[in-house]
mmCIF file of C-alpha atoms in Angstrom:
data_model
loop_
_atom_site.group_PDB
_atom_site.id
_atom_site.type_symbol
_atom_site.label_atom_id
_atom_site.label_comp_id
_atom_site.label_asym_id
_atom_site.label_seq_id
_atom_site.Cartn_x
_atom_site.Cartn_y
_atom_site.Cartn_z
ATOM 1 C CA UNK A 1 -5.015 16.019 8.687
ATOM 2 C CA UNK A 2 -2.958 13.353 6.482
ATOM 3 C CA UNK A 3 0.423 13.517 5.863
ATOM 4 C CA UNK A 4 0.359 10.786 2.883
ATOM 5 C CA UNK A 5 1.272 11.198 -0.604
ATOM 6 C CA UNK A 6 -1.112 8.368 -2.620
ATOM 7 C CA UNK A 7 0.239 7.477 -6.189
ATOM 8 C CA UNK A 8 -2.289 6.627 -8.637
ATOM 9 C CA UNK A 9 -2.656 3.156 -7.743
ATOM 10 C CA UNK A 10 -6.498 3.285 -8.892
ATOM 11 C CA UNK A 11 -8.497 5.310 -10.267
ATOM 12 C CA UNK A 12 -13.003 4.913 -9.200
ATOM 13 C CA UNK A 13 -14.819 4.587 -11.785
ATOM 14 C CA UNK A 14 -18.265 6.105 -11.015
ATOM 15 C CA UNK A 15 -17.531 6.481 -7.906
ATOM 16 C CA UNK A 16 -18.215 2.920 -6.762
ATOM 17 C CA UNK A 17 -16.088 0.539 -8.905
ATOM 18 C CA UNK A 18 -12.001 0.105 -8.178
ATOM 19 C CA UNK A 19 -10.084 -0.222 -11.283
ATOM 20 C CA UNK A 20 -6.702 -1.331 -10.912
ATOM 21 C CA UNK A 21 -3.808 0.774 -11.915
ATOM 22 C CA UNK A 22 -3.036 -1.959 -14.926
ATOM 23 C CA UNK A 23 -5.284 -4.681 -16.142
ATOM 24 C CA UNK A 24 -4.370 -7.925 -15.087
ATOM 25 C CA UNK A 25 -1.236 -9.478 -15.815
ATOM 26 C CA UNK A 26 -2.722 -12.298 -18.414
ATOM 27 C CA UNK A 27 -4.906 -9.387 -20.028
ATOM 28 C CA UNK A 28 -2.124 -7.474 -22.531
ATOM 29 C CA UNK A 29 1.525 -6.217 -21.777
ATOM 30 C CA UNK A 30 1.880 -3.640 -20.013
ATOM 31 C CA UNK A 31 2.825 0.056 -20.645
ATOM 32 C CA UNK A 32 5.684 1.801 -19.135
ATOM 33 C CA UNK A 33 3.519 3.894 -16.859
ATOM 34 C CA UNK A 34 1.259 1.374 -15.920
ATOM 35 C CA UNK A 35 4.830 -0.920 -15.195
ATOM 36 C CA UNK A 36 6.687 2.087 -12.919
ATOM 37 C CA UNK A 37 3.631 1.869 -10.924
ATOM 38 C CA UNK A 38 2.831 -1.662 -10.587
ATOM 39 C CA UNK A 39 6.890 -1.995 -9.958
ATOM 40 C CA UNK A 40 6.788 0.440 -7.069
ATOM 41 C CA UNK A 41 4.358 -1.439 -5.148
ATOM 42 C CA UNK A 42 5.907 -4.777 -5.706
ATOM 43 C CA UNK A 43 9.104 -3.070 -4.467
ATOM 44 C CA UNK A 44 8.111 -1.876 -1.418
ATOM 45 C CA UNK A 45 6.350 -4.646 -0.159
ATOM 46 C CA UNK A 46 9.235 -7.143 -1.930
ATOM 47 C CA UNK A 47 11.222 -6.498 1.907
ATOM 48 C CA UNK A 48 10.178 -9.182 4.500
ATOM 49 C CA UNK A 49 9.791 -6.104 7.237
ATOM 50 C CA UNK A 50 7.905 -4.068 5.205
ATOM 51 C CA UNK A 51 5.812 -6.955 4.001
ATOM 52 C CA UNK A 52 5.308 -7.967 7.884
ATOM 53 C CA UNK A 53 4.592 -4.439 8.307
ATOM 54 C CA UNK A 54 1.989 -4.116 5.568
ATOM 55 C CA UNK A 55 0.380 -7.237 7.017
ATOM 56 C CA UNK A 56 0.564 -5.591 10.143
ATOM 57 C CA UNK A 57 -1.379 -3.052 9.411
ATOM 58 C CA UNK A 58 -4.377 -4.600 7.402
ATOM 59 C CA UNK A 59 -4.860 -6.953 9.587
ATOM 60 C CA UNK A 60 -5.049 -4.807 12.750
ATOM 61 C CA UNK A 61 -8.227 -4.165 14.465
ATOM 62 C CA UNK A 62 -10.513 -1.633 13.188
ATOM 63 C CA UNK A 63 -8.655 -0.999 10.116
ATOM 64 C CA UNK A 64 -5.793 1.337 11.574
ATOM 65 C CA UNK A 65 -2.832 0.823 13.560
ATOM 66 C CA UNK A 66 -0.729 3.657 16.123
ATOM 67 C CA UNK A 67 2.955 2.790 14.873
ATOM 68 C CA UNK A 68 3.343 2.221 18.649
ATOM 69 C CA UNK A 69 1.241 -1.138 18.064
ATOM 70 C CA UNK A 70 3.680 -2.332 15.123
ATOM 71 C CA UNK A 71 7.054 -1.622 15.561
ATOM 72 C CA UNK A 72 8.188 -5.087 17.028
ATOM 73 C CA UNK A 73 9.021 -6.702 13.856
ATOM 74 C CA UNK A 74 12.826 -7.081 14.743
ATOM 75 C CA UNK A 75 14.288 -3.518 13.842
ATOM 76 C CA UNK A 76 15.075 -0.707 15.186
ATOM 77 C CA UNK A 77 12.645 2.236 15.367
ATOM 78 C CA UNK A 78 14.333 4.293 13.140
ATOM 79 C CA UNK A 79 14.054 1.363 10.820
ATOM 80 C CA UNK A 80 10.536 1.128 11.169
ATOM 81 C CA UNK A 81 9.624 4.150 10.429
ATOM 82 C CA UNK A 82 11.627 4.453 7.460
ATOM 83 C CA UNK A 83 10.205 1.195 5.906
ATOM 84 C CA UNK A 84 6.310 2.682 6.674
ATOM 85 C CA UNK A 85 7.924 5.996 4.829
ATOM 86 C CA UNK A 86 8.994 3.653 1.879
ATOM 87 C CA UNK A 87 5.148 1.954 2.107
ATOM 88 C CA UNK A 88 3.555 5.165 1.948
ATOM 89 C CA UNK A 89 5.282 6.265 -1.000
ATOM 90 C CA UNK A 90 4.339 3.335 -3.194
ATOM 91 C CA UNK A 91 0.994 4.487 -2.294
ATOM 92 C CA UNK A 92 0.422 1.573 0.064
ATOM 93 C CA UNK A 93 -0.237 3.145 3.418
ATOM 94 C CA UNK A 94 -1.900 6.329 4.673
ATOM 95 C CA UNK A 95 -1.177 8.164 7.928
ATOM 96 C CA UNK A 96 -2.417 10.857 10.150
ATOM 97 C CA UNK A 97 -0.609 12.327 13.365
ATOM 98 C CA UNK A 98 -2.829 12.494 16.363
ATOM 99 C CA UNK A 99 -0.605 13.656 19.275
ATOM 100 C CA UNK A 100 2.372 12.192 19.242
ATOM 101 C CA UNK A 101 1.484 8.938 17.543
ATOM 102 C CA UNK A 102 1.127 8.599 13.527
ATOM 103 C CA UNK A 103 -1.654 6.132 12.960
ATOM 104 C CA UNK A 104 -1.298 3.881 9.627
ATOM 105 C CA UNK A 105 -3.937 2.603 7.569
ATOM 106 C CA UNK A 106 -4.412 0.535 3.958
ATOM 107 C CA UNK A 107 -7.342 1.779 2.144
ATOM 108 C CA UNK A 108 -9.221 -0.874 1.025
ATOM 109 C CA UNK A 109 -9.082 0.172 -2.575
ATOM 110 C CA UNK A 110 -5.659 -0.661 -2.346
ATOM 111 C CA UNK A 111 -6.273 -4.410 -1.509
ATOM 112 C CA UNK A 112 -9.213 -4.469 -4.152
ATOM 113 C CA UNK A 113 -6.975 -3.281 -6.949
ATOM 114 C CA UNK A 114 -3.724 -5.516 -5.784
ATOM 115 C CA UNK A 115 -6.356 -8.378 -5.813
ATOM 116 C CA UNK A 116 -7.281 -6.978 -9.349
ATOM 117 C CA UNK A 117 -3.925 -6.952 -10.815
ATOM 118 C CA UNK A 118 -3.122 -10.461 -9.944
ATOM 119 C CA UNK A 119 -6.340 -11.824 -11.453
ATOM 120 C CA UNK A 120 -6.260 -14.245 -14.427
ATOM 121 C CA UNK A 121 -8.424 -11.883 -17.617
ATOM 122 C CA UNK A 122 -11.751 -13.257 -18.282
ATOM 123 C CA UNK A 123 -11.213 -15.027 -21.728
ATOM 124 C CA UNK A 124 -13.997 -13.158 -23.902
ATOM 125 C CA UNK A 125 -17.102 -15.504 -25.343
#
């Protein structure tokens, strides 16, 4: 069972492609909407612990890490787990509780359409 609340960060199209939650930044401005959203994310991840933990995360074996395995990034626990909180609200992180120990994971989706976002628009022919 998942305790995480996703915001619309991407949306499949066809059920294979990831389409970011704004077109690229050189493509057109952007709308509010598509702004709040691309803001939140670049908030949460604009603090060096949650960045480290964000890192943390993706980069951990297997795709998933037990907060147990990241909290040594120079804060308190309490502190920890509120920055994760902040992560998974931006829509960065997903969780699940097994036992005692939350588990943390980025969906790859959420790289591809970060990766998307930053992208220089193809110039049309």
């Amino acid at each position: 069972m998942s305790n995480a609340q996703v915001l619309p960060l991407i949306e499949p199209a066809d059920g294979q492609a990831v389409a970011p939650c704004c077109p690229p930044l050189t493509e057109r401005p952007f709308s509010a909407e598509e702004a709040e959203v691309a803001a939140r994310m670049f908030k949460a991840l604009g603090d060096p612990v949650r960045l480290r933990l964000f890192s943390a995360v993706a980069s951990h074996e297997g795709g998933e890490a037990c907060v147990c395995d990241i909290s040594d990034v120079g804060v308190s626990q309490p502190t920890v787990s509120h920055h994760l909180k902040k992560l998974k609200e931006a829509g960065l992180l997903t969780s699940e509780r097994r036992g005692t120990w939350v588990y943390y994971r980025v969906e790859p989706s959420v790289l591809a359409a970060m990766g998307k976002l930053l992208t220089i628009a193809p110039v049309p022919a």
